[in-house]
Coordinates of C-alpha atoms and ligand atoms in Angstrom, one line a residue:
M804 CA -61.1 -113.3 26.9
D805 CA -58.6 -110.0 26.7
N806 CA -56.3 -111.4 24.1
L807 CA -59.0 -112.1 21.3
P808 CA -57.6 -109.9 18.6
K809 CA -59.7 -107.0 16.8
H810 CA -59.4 -107.3 13.1
G811 CA -61.2 -106.8 9.8
A812 CA -64.2 -108.6 10.3
N813 CA -65.0 -107.7 13.4
Y814 CA -63.4 -104.2 14.1
V815 CA -64.9 -102.0 10.8
P816 CA -65.0 -98.3 11.3
L817 CA -68.5 -96.8 11.9
T818 CA -69.7 -94.6 8.5
P819 CA -73.1 -94.1 7.1
L820 CA -72.0 -95.0 4.1
T821 CA -73.0 -98.2 4.4
F822 CA -76.4 -97.5 4.7
L823 CA -76.2 -96.7 1.0
T824 CA -74.4 -100.0 -0.1
R825 CA -77.1 -101.8 1.9
A826 CA -80.0 -100.1 0.6
S827 CA -78.6 -100.8 -3.0
N828 CA -78.3 -104.1 -2.6
S829 CA -81.6 -105.0 -0.5
Y830 CA -83.6 -102.3 -1.9
A831 CA -82.6 -101.9 -5.2
N832 CA -85.8 -101.5 -7.2
R833 CA -87.6 -99.6 -4.6
T834 CA -88.2 -95.7 -5.5
S835 CA -85.0 -93.9 -3.3
T836 CA -85.5 -90.3 -4.7
I837 CA -88.9 -88.5 -5.9
Y838 CA -88.6 -84.8 -7.5
A839 CA -91.2 -83.5 -9.4
N840 CA -91.1 -85.9 -12.5
I841 CA -88.0 -87.7 -12.0
R842 CA -87.6 -91.2 -9.9
F843 CA -84.7 -93.1 -9.1
T844 CA -84.5 -96.3 -7.5
W845 CA -81.8 -97.1 -4.6
R846 CA -79.6 -99.2 -7.6
Q847 CA -79.8 -95.9 -9.6
T848 CA -78.5 -93.5 -6.6
Y849 CA -76.0 -95.8 -5.5
E850 CA -74.5 -96.0 -9.0
R851 CA -75.1 -91.7 -9.6
C852 CA -73.2 -91.5 -6.2
C853 CA -70.3 -93.8 -7.2
R854 CA -70.0 -91.6 -10.8
L855 CA -70.1 -88.3 -8.6
A856 CA -67.4 -89.8 -6.5
S857 CA -65.3 -90.5 -9.2
S858 CA -65.6 -87.5 -11.0
L859 CA -64.7 -85.5 -7.7
R860 CA -61.3 -87.9 -7.6
S861 CA -60.8 -86.9 -11.2
L862 CA -61.2 -83.3 -10.2
N863 CA -57.9 -83.8 -8.0
I864 CA -60.3 -83.8 -4.7
V865 CA -58.3 -85.7 -1.9
K866 CA -58.8 -86.8 1.5
N867 CA -60.4 -84.7 4.0
D868 CA -61.1 -81.6 1.1
V869 CA -64.0 -79.7 1.8
V870 CA -66.7 -79.7 -0.7
S871 CA -69.1 -76.8 -0.5
V872 CA -72.7 -77.2 -1.9
L873 CA -75.2 -74.2 -2.0
A874 CA -78.5 -76.0 -2.8
P875 CA -82.5 -76.5 -1.7
N876 CA -83.5 -79.8 -1.1
V877 CA -83.1 -81.5 -4.5
P878 CA -81.5 -85.3 -5.5
A879 CA -78.2 -83.4 -5.8
M880 CA -78.1 -82.2 -2.7
L881 CA -78.9 -86.1 -0.9
E882 CA -76.7 -87.5 -3.5
M883 CA -73.7 -85.6 -2.2
H884 CA -74.2 -86.5 1.2
F885 CA -72.6 -89.9 -0.1
A886 CA -70.5 -89.4 -2.7
V887 CA -68.7 -86.6 -1.4
P888 CA -67.2 -88.4 1.6
M889 CA -66.8 -91.4 -0.8
A890 CA -64.6 -89.7 -2.6
G891 CA -62.9 -89.2 1.0
A892 CA -63.8 -85.2 1.5
V893 CA -66.0 -83.4 3.7
L894 CA -69.2 -82.2 2.8
N895 CA -70.4 -78.4 3.7
A896 CA -73.6 -77.8 3.0
I897 CA -74.7 -73.8 3.3
N898 CA -77.4 -72.4 4.5
T899 CA -79.2 -71.2 1.4
R900 CA -80.8 -68.3 3.0
L901 CA -77.4 -66.7 4.1
D902 CA -76.2 -63.3 2.1
A903 CA -73.3 -63.7 -0.4
R904 CA -70.9 -61.7 2.3
N905 CA -72.0 -64.8 4.7
V906 CA -71.5 -67.4 2.1
A907 CA -68.0 -65.8 0.9
L908 CA -67.3 -65.9 4.9
I909 CA -67.8 -70.2 4.7
L910 CA -66.0 -70.6 1.6
K911 CA -63.0 -68.7 3.2
H912 CA -63.2 -70.2 6.5
S913 CA -63.8 -73.9 5.2
E914 CA -61.1 -73.5 2.0
A915 CA -63.6 -75.2 -0.3
K916 CA -61.8 -77.0 -3.1
I917 CA -65.0 -77.0 -5.0
F918 CA -68.5 -74.9 -4.9
F919 CA -71.8 -76.7 -6.2
V920 CA -74.3 -74.2 -6.8
D921 CA -78.1 -74.9 -7.2
C922 CA -79.3 -72.8 -10.5
E923 CA -81.4 -70.7 -8.2
Y924 CA -78.4 -69.5 -6.1
V925 CA -76.2 -68.2 -9.1
D926 CA -76.5 -64.7 -8.9
K927 CA -75.8 -65.3 -4.4
A928 CA -72.6 -67.5 -5.8
K929 CA -71.1 -64.9 -8.2
K930 CA -71.5 -62.2 -5.4
A931 CA -70.0 -64.5 -3.1
I932 CA -67.0 -65.6 -5.2
E933 CA -66.6 -61.8 -5.9
I934 CA -66.3 -61.1 -2.1
L935 CA -63.9 -64.2 -1.4
M936 CA -61.2 -63.0 -4.2
A937 CA -61.7 -59.4 -3.5
D938 CA -62.2 -58.7 0.3
F939 CA -60.5 -61.9 1.3
Q940 CA -57.7 -62.2 -1.2
M941 CA -58.5 -66.1 -1.7
P942 CA -58.1 -68.3 -5.1
M943 CA -61.6 -69.1 -6.5
P944 CA -62.9 -72.6 -6.2
L945 CA -63.7 -74.5 -8.9
I946 CA -67.5 -74.1 -9.5
V947 CA -70.1 -76.6 -10.7
V948 CA -73.6 -75.7 -11.7
I949 CA -76.7 -78.2 -10.2
D950 CA -79.1 -77.4 -12.8
D951 CA -82.8 -78.5 -12.0
L952 CA -82.9 -81.9 -12.9
D953 CA -86.8 -81.9 -13.9
S954 CA -86.8 -78.8 -15.6
P955 CA -83.3 -77.4 -17.0
T956 CA -82.6 -74.2 -17.2
G957 CA -78.9 -74.3 -18.8
I958 CA -77.5 -71.5 -16.5
R959 CA -73.7 -72.0 -16.1
L960 CA -71.2 -70.4 -14.1
G961 CA -68.4 -72.0 -16.0
E962 CA -67.3 -75.6 -17.7
L963 CA -68.8 -77.7 -15.3
E964 CA -72.4 -79.1 -14.6
Y965 CA -73.5 -81.6 -12.2
E966 CA -75.2 -84.2 -14.3
Q967 CA -72.3 -84.3 -16.5
L968 CA -70.3 -85.4 -13.9
V969 CA -72.2 -87.7 -12.8
Y970 CA -72.6 -89.2 -16.6
Q971 CA -68.7 -88.8 -16.8
G972 CA -67.8 -90.7 -13.9
N973 CA -67.0 -94.3 -13.2
P974 CA -69.8 -96.3 -12.1
E975 CA -67.3 -98.8 -10.8
C976 CA -65.3 -96.6 -9.2
V977 CA -63.2 -97.8 -6.0
L978 CA -64.0 -95.9 -3.1
E979 CA -62.3 -94.1 -0.4
N980 CA -61.9 -96.7 2.2
I981 CA -62.7 -95.3 5.6
D982 CA -59.9 -96.6 7.7
D983 CA -61.0 -94.2 10.6
E984 CA -64.2 -93.8 11.6
W985 CA -63.0 -90.6 13.6
N986 CA -62.7 -89.2 10.1
P987 CA -64.3 -86.2 9.3
I988 CA -67.5 -86.6 7.0
T989 CA -69.1 -82.9 7.0
L990 CA -68.8 -79.3 8.0
S991 CA -72.0 -77.1 9.0
Y992 CA -72.0 -73.7 10.2
T993 CA -74.1 -72.9 12.9
S994 CA -77.1 -70.3 12.2
G995 CA -75.1 -67.8 14.8
T996 CA -78.2 -66.6 16.9
T997 CA -76.3 -66.0 19.7
S998 CA -72.6 -65.6 18.4
E999 CA -70.3 -65.6 14.9
P1000 CA -71.0 -69.0 12.8
K1001 CA -68.9 -71.8 13.8
G1002 CA -68.1 -74.6 11.9
V1003 CA -68.8 -77.9 13.3
V1004 CA -67.2 -81.1 12.2
Y1005 CA -69.2 -84.4 12.6
S1006 CA -66.9 -87.7 12.3
H1007 CA -68.2 -90.6 10.4
R1008 CA -68.5 -92.7 13.8
G1009 CA -70.9 -89.9 15.2
A1010 CA -73.2 -90.0 12.2
F1011 CA -73.7 -93.2 11.9
L1012 CA -74.9 -93.6 15.8
S1013 CA -76.6 -90.2 15.7
T1014 CA -78.7 -91.6 12.6
L1015 CA -79.5 -95.0 14.2
S1016 CA -80.2 -93.3 17.4
L1017 CA -83.1 -91.0 15.5
I1018 CA -84.6 -94.0 13.7
L1019 CA -85.0 -95.3 17.0
G1020 CA -86.1 -92.5 19.0
W1021 CA -88.7 -91.9 16.5
E1022 CA -89.6 -95.7 15.8
M1023 CA -89.0 -95.2 12.1
G1024 CA -90.3 -98.6 10.8
T1025 CA -88.9 -99.7 7.1
E1026 CA -90.0 -98.0 3.7
P1027 CA -90.8 -95.0 5.3
V1028 CA -92.0 -92.2 2.5
Y1029 CA -90.0 -89.3 3.9
L1030 CA -90.8 -86.0 2.9
W1031 CA -88.1 -83.0 2.7
S1032 CA -89.6 -80.1 4.7
L1033 CA -86.6 -79.3 6.6
P1034 CA -83.5 -78.0 5.0
M1035 CA -80.9 -80.5 4.7
F1036 CA -78.4 -78.1 5.0
H1037 CA -79.9 -78.0 8.9
C1038 CA -77.3 -80.6 10.5
N1039 CA -77.4 -82.7 7.3
G1040 CA -81.4 -82.9 8.0
W1041 CA -81.3 -84.2 11.4
T1042 CA -78.9 -87.3 9.7
F1043 CA -82.3 -88.3 7.4
T1044 CA -80.1 -87.5 4.8
W1045 CA -78.5 -90.7 5.6
G1046 CA -81.2 -92.6 8.0
I1047 CA -83.8 -92.7 5.1
A1048 CA -81.2 -95.0 2.9
A1049 CA -80.9 -96.8 6.0
R1050 CA -84.5 -97.5 6.4
G1051 CA -84.6 -98.7 2.5
G1052 CA -87.0 -95.2 2.5
T1053 CA -88.4 -93.1 0.0
N1054 CA -86.9 -89.0 -0.4
V1055 CA -89.6 -86.7 -1.4
C1056 CA -87.6 -84.1 -2.3
I1057 CA -89.3 -80.6 -2.6
R1058 CA -87.4 -76.9 -3.6
N1059 CA -89.9 -75.2 -1.3
T1060 CA -91.4 -75.8 1.9
T1061 CA -94.9 -74.2 1.3
A1062 CA -98.2 -75.5 2.4
Q1063 CA -99.3 -76.3 -1.1
E1064 CA -95.9 -78.4 -1.7
I1065 CA -96.6 -80.3 1.7
Y1066 CA -100.2 -80.7 1.1
S1067 CA -100.1 -82.3 -2.2
S1068 CA -97.0 -84.4 -1.6
I1069 CA -98.7 -86.0 1.3
T1070 CA -101.6 -86.9 -1.0
L1071 CA -99.8 -87.5 -4.0
H1072 CA -96.5 -89.5 -2.5
K1073 CA -98.5 -90.8 0.8
V1074 CA -96.1 -89.4 2.8
T1075 CA -95.4 -91.1 6.3
H1076 CA -92.8 -89.1 8.1
M1077 CA -91.8 -85.5 7.9
C1078 CA -89.3 -83.2 10.0
A1079 CA -90.1 -79.9 10.8
A1080 CA -89.2 -76.2 13.0
P1081 CA -92.4 -75.1 14.9
I1082 CA -92.6 -72.0 12.2
V1083 CA -93.8 -75.0 9.8
L1084 CA -96.4 -75.9 11.8
N1085 CA -97.4 -72.5 11.5
I1086 CA -97.2 -72.8 7.3
I1087 CA -99.1 -75.8 7.7
L1088 CA -101.7 -74.5 9.6
E1089 CA -102.0 -71.1 7.9
A1090 CA -102.8 -72.9 4.7
K1091 CA -105.5 -71.4 2.7
P1092 CA -108.3 -73.7 2.2
H1093 CA -107.5 -75.0 -1.5
E1094 CA -104.3 -75.2 -0.5
Q1095 CA -104.9 -77.9 2.2
C1096 CA -106.4 -81.9 1.9
Q1097 CA -107.7 -84.5 4.3
I1098 CA -105.0 -86.6 6.0
T1099 CA -106.3 -89.9 6.3
T1100 CA -103.4 -91.7 7.8
P1101 CA -101.8 -89.6 10.6
V1102 CA -98.1 -88.2 9.3
Q1103 CA -95.0 -89.0 11.4
I1104 CA -93.6 -85.4 12.2
L1105 CA -90.5 -84.7 14.4
V1106 CA -91.0 -81.3 15.8
G1107 CA -88.0 -79.1 17.1
G1108 CA -85.0 -76.3 16.1
A1109 CA -86.9 -74.2 18.5
P1110 CA -89.5 -74.6 21.3
P1111 CA -92.7 -75.6 20.0
P1112 CA -94.9 -74.1 22.5
A1113 CA -97.8 -76.9 23.7
P1114 CA -101.0 -75.1 22.3
L1115 CA -99.2 -75.3 18.6
L1116 CA -98.7 -79.2 19.3
E1117 CA -102.5 -79.4 20.2
K1118 CA -103.6 -77.6 17.1
I1119 CA -101.0 -79.8 14.7
E1120 CA -102.3 -83.0 15.9
R1121 CA -105.7 -82.3 15.7
Q1122 CA -105.2 -81.6 12.2
G1123 CA -104.4 -85.4 11.6
F1124 CA -100.1 -85.3 12.4
H1125 CA -98.4 -87.3 14.7
V1126 CA -96.0 -85.2 16.7
V1127 CA -92.9 -86.4 18.3
H1128 CA -90.8 -83.5 20.0
A1129 CA -86.9 -83.4 20.0
Y1130 CA -84.4 -81.2 21.1
G1131 CA -81.1 -80.4 19.7
L1132 CA -78.4 -78.3 18.1
T1133 CA -75.9 -78.2 15.3
E1134 CA -73.0 -79.4 17.9
A1135 CA -75.5 -82.7 18.6
T1136 CA -75.7 -84.0 15.2
G1137 CA -79.3 -82.2 15.2
P1138 CA -81.7 -84.0 17.8
A1139 CA -79.8 -85.1 21.2
L1140 CA -83.1 -85.5 23.4
V1141 CA -86.4 -86.8 22.3
C1142 CA -89.7 -86.6 24.0
E1143 CA -90.4 -90.3 24.4
W1144 CA -94.1 -90.8 25.1
Q1145 CA -95.4 -93.4 27.5
S1146 CA -98.7 -95.2 27.0
K1147 CA -100.0 -94.0 30.3
W1148 CA -100.3 -90.4 29.0
N1149 CA -102.9 -91.3 26.1
K1150 CA -105.4 -91.4 28.9
L1151 CA -104.9 -87.4 29.7
P1152 CA -107.1 -84.7 28.3
W1153 CA -105.3 -83.1 24.9
E1154 CA -104.0 -80.2 27.0
E1155 CA -102.2 -82.1 29.4
Q1156 CA -100.8 -83.8 26.6
S1157 CA -99.5 -81.1 24.4
K1158 CA -97.9 -80.1 27.8
I1159 CA -95.9 -83.1 28.5
K1160 CA -95.1 -83.3 24.8
A1161 CA -93.8 -79.9 24.6
R1162 CA -90.9 -80.9 27.2
Q1163 CA -87.4 -81.8 25.4
G1164 CA -87.1 -85.4 27.0
L1165 CA -84.8 -87.5 27.5
G1166 CA -81.4 -88.4 26.0
I1167 CA -81.4 -90.4 22.6
L1168 CA -79.4 -93.8 22.6
T1169 CA -75.9 -92.4 21.3
L1170 CA -75.7 -90.2 24.4
A1171 CA -73.9 -91.6 27.3
D1172 CA -75.4 -88.9 29.7
V1173 CA -77.7 -85.7 29.9
D1174 CA -77.3 -83.5 33.1
V1175 CA -78.4 -80.2 34.0
K1176 CA -75.9 -78.4 36.0
N1177 CA -75.6 -75.2 38.3
F1178 CA -73.3 -72.8 36.4
K1179 CA -71.0 -72.1 39.6
T1180 CA -70.9 -75.3 41.5
M1181 CA -71.2 -77.7 38.0
Q1182 CA -73.3 -79.9 40.2
S1183 CA -76.1 -81.4 39.1
V1184 CA -79.6 -79.9 40.1
P1185 CA -82.3 -81.6 42.0
R1186 CA -84.8 -83.8 40.0
D1187 CA -87.6 -81.1 41.0
G1188 CA -88.9 -79.5 37.6
K1189 CA -88.1 -76.1 39.4
T1190 CA -84.2 -75.9 39.7
T1191 CA -82.5 -74.2 36.4
G1192 CA -79.0 -75.1 35.5
E1193 CA -77.1 -75.1 32.0
I1194 CA -78.4 -78.5 29.7
C1195 CA -74.8 -80.3 29.5
L1196 CA -74.4 -83.6 27.1
R1197 CA -72.1 -86.4 26.8
G1198 CA -71.7 -89.2 24.0
S1199 CA -70.9 -90.2 20.6
S1200 CA -73.1 -87.7 18.9
I1201 CA -71.5 -84.6 19.8
M1202 CA -69.4 -82.9 17.3
K1203 CA -65.7 -83.7 17.0
G1204 CA -65.4 -79.8 17.2
Y1205 CA -65.2 -76.4 16.0
L1206 CA -63.0 -76.2 13.2
K1207 CA -60.1 -73.7 13.7
N1208 CA -61.7 -72.0 16.7
E1209 CA -59.7 -73.5 19.9
K1210 CA -61.1 -70.8 21.8
A1211 CA -64.7 -72.2 21.3
N1212 CA -63.9 -75.6 21.8
S1213 CA -62.1 -74.6 25.2
E1214 CA -65.6 -72.8 26.1
V1215 CA -68.1 -75.7 25.6
F1216 CA -66.1 -79.0 26.4
K1217 CA -65.4 -78.3 29.8
N1218 CA -65.0 -81.5 32.7
G1219 CA -65.9 -84.3 30.4
W1220 CA -68.7 -82.2 29.2
F1221 CA -70.3 -80.6 26.1
F1222 CA -72.1 -77.7 27.4
T1223 CA -75.0 -76.7 25.2
G1224 CA -75.7 -73.1 26.4
D1225 CA -79.4 -73.6 27.0
M1226 CA -80.9 -73.5 30.5
G1227 CA -83.3 -76.4 31.8
V1228 CA -84.9 -78.2 34.6
I1229 CA -85.4 -82.0 35.2
H1230 CA -88.9 -83.2 36.1
P1231 CA -88.8 -86.0 38.7
D1232 CA -89.2 -88.5 35.9
G1233 CA -86.2 -87.8 34.9
Y1234 CA -87.8 -85.9 31.7
L1235 CA -85.8 -82.6 30.7
E1236 CA -87.5 -79.2 30.1
I1237 CA -85.8 -76.1 28.4
K1238 CA -86.4 -72.7 30.1
D1239 CA -84.4 -70.8 27.7
R1240 CA -81.3 -70.1 26.1
C1241 CA -78.7 -69.1 28.7
K1242 CA -78.5 -65.5 26.7
D1243 CA -82.1 -65.2 26.3
V1244 CA -83.4 -65.3 30.4
I1245 CA -85.0 -62.3 31.5
I1246 CA -83.8 -61.2 34.7
S1247 CA -86.3 -58.6 36.4
G1248 CA -86.2 -57.6 40.2
G1249 CA -83.6 -60.5 40.8
E1250 CA -86.2 -63.0 39.2
N1251 CA -85.6 -65.4 36.2
I1252 CA -88.3 -65.3 33.4
S1253 CA -88.7 -67.8 31.1
S1254 CA -88.7 -66.2 27.6
V1255 CA -90.6 -69.0 26.3
E1256 CA -93.2 -69.5 29.1
V1257 CA -94.0 -66.0 28.7
E1258 CA -94.6 -67.0 24.5
S1259 CA -96.0 -70.3 25.5
A1260 CA -98.9 -68.1 27.7
I1261 CA -99.3 -65.7 25.1
L1262 CA -99.9 -68.4 22.1
K1263 CA -102.6 -69.6 24.3
H1264 CA -104.6 -66.7 22.7
P1265 CA -106.9 -67.9 20.0
Y1266 CA -106.0 -64.9 17.5
V1267 CA -102.4 -65.1 18.6
V1268 CA -100.5 -66.7 15.7
E1269 CA -96.7 -66.1 16.8
A1270 CA -94.9 -64.3 19.7
S1271 CA -91.4 -63.9 21.1
V1272 CA -90.6 -62.3 24.1
V1273 CA -87.3 -60.2 24.9
A1274 CA -85.6 -58.8 27.8
M1275 CA -86.4 -55.0 27.8
P1276 CA -84.5 -52.5 30.2
H1277 CA -86.6 -51.4 33.3
P1278 CA -85.3 -48.4 35.1
R1279 CA -86.7 -50.2 38.5
W1280 CA -86.5 -53.8 37.8
G1281 CA -83.2 -54.2 35.6
E1282 CA -85.1 -55.7 32.8
S1283 CA -89.1 -56.8 32.2
P1284 CA -90.5 -58.7 29.4
C1285 CA -91.4 -57.3 26.1
A1286 CA -93.9 -59.3 23.8
F1287 CA -93.5 -58.8 19.9
V1288 CA -96.8 -60.5 18.5
I1289 CA -98.0 -61.5 15.0
L1290 CA -102.1 -61.5 15.3
R1291 CA -104.3 -63.2 12.9
K1292 CA -105.3 -61.2 10.2
D1293 CA -109.2 -60.6 10.7
C1294 CA -109.2 -59.2 14.2
N1295 CA -108.3 -55.5 15.7
F1296 CA -107.0 -56.5 19.5
K1297 CA -105.2 -53.8 21.7
E1298 CA -102.0 -54.4 23.1
S1299 CA -104.1 -53.9 26.6
D1300 CA -106.5 -57.2 25.6
I1301 CA -103.0 -59.1 25.3
V1302 CA -101.7 -57.7 28.3
A1303 CA -105.1 -58.8 30.0
H1304 CA -104.7 -62.2 28.7
C1305 CA -101.2 -62.6 30.1
R1306 CA -102.4 -61.8 33.6
K1307 CA -105.2 -64.2 33.5
N1308 CA -102.0 -67.2 32.6
L1309 CA -98.9 -65.6 34.2
P1310 CA -98.0 -64.4 37.4
G1311 CA -97.5 -60.7 37.7
F1312 CA -93.9 -60.0 37.1
M1313 CA -93.6 -62.2 34.0
V1314 CA -96.4 -59.9 32.5
P1315 CA -95.0 -58.3 29.3
K1316 CA -94.2 -54.3 30.2
K1317 CA -94.7 -53.9 26.3
V1318 CA -96.7 -55.5 23.1
Q1319 CA -95.7 -54.8 19.8
F1320 CA -97.6 -56.1 17.2
V1321 CA -95.7 -56.7 13.9
E1322 CA -96.6 -58.8 10.7
E1323 CA -93.2 -60.6 10.6
L1324 CA -90.3 -61.7 12.9
P1325 CA -86.6 -61.6 11.9
K1326 CA -85.9 -65.3 11.7
T1327 CA -82.4 -67.6 10.5
G1328 CA -82.5 -69.2 7.8
T1329 CA -83.6 -72.3 10.1
G1330 CA -86.4 -70.7 11.2
K1331 CA -85.3 -69.4 14.8
V1332 CA -86.2 -66.3 16.1
Q1333 CA -83.4 -63.7 15.9
K1334 CA -84.1 -62.7 19.4
N1335 CA -81.0 -60.3 19.1
H1336 CA -82.4 -58.3 16.9
L1337 CA -85.7 -57.9 18.9
R1338 CA -83.6 -57.0 22.1
A1339 CA -82.4 -54.3 20.0
V1340 CA -85.5 -52.7 19.0
A1341 CA -86.7 -53.5 22.7
K1342 CA -84.1 -51.4 24.1
T1343 CA -85.5 -48.3 21.9
F1344 CA -89.2 -48.8 23.5
A1345 CA -87.4 -48.9 26.9
V1346 CA -86.7 -45.2 26.3
T1347 CA -89.7 -44.2 24.5
E1348 CA -91.8 -46.0 27.5
N1349 CA -89.7 -44.1 30.2
A1350 CA -90.5 -40.7 28.5
N1351 CA -93.8 -41.6 28.4
Q1352 CA -94.0 -42.5 32.0
K1353 CA -93.3 -38.6 32.7
T1354 CA -96.1 -37.5 30.6
K1355 CA -99.1 -40.2 31.4
R1356 CA -101.7 -38.9 28.5
S1357 CA -99.4 -39.5 25.6
S1358 CA -98.4 -43.1 27.3
Q1359 CA -102.2 -43.9 26.8
V1360 CA -102.5 -42.8 23.1
N1361 CA -99.2 -45.2 22.5
R1362 CA -100.3 -48.5 24.3
E1363 CA -103.8 -48.1 23.0
K1364 CA -102.7 -47.8 19.2
P1365 CA -104.1 -50.6 17.1
R1366 CA -102.3 -52.6 15.1
S1367 CA -100.7 -51.6 12.3
Y1368 CA -97.9 -51.8 10.3
D1369 CA -96.1 -49.7 12.2
Q1370 CA -92.0 -48.0 12.3
S1371 CA -91.1 -51.1 15.1
H1372 CA -92.0 -53.6 12.0
Q1373 CA -89.6 -51.6 9.5
Q1374 CA -87.1 -51.3 12.1
I1375 CA -87.5 -55.4 13.1
L1376 CA -86.8 -55.9 9.2
A1377 CA -84.2 -53.5 8.7
L1378 CA -81.9 -55.2 11.6
S1379 CA -82.6 -58.4 10.4
R1380 CA -81.0 -57.9 7.0
L1381 CA -77.8 -56.9 8.6
Ligands
LIG2363 P1 -77.5 -71.7 16.3 O1 -77.0 -72.2 17.9 O2 -76.9 -71.2 15.8 O3 -79.3 -71.1 16.3 P2 -78.8 -74.7 15.9 O4 -79.5 -74.7 15.0 O5 -77.6 -75.3 16.8 O6 -78.3 -73.1 15.8 O7 -79.5 -74.3 17.4 C1 -79.6 -74.9 18.8 C2 -80.8 -74.3 19.6 O8 -81.6 -74.3 19.2 C3 -80.6 -74.9 21.0 O9 -79.7 -74.7 21.4 C4 -82.0 -74.3 21.7 O10 -81.5 -73.4 22.2 C5 -82.9 -74.3 20.2 N1 -83.5 -75.4 20.1 C6 -83.5 -76.5 19.6 N2 -84.8 -77.2 19.6 C7 -85.0 -76.8 20.2 C8 -86.5 -77.7 21.1 N3 -86.7 -78.5 20.9 N4 -86.8 -76.5 22.2 C9 -86.3 -75.4 22.7 N5 -85.1 -75.0 22.0 C10 -84.4 -75.8 21.3

């Protein structure tokens, strides 16, 4: 049996590009893309991608060149996920919420040859190019503006425009042969919540296998109608930029993820699936009555990217959404664990079900193994749902590595495992639960406090909309929890009310020593709370709190202050802009 050879028929490099060819052959006339008044079929999408790939070639793009794009969830962004690798190049989708300097840093680090810019981001791109050339002494990449397909603006940044490249390209173009599945397909930068952004490289093989795993993990059938509420720049839309083609589905593209866009797309296009970070669940729940609509068939929603508190999951399910919870990170090509649902749980009360759903779950099929290891001994922790360790993964959905960053690679790849930097436990049934990011754990009097657990308890309060908990220096305990809380607009609770609520729901040492009401939390482009900014603010509270302890009267005044748009809010926002 060993001597049977590998050959062209049975040993074909894996690549998600085959999903598009298949969709174009088998779902030729089915709608591939909807954007405002624009519609394409899969045959048209395939042809547009071939044309764009041929134009990229005529612009001297060669194998492994980087093509960057700064665009929202418009059809061009979707097409580039196929067209760029079809030309042999590597797609770098940039987070649109970054400032010009960070965009310039990415253009520099990735050495992008061409920079595609949506008309909405032309000003930011101009500034980024200036910084790239003046501060970093780098040559200017070729710039292509992506004008709005539905209502063109005529804005240009030079000669080239996306539709013109599509129009001029050859639909019969012979595409790059993917001779090695380990070739790079995309380059994505981490959002940098814990350290400097790093360039994460995926292979054709990793992208192919992760896409299949997520289709299976989410149990996505054929012909889904998928709403693009998750940015495509976030881990290539958790692989669904390729996955919807694999299922012959329809991509509903939207420029902005607002409650109105979400609800009207669901009604108008009969959306069946969408992905979202927990912040989007808040957007849906906070929709004004005129923006909402009745959801008649459950919309499947894959939630992840940050810990979704159980009470939030319960609220969104009551609204007509069916939640599947996933955990992942850029380095694992998006979701790495999915909380696979077991039918025996259906009989439990809602509250119990949401608690189970809030666990991060089991490794997706592409992963060979998932474990939680003790930091020091590297031994697996017992499956007792209590002992914490670092979550580590191994398998084909893990990135090739960080681009030009040997130090970071050697820190995360150790002993045949990829270390996530997240702390968790394994329950007796094998399901994993995140306790915190290693850097976010609060160590109070020698006890580890999971900020996620404190947040979850605060969110049980019916008037709390969002909560984020960080470590605040404490003279006696070393650190103590400090909570930043957004309340519903129609209430006037005091700090002491939230503390009393926590006392009922948490052991004493976990109760926040300080609760600060704010109107906004600083967030990254992918909706994650920037806890490093909150920690900086909490440090300043620590100083005040300590001084206050000496003068008890002034402390009383400070503690009982009603919710207001105060200094700390300004400070948080100022820090988040840095
Ligand atoms: P960055 O690491 O720069 O913030 P990522 O998007 O890669 O960018 O973030 C991944 C991190 O998000 C994970 O390491 C984890 O801390 C957090 N995360 C993602 N999904 C979940 C989830 N379902 N529950 C809890 N935390 C999550």
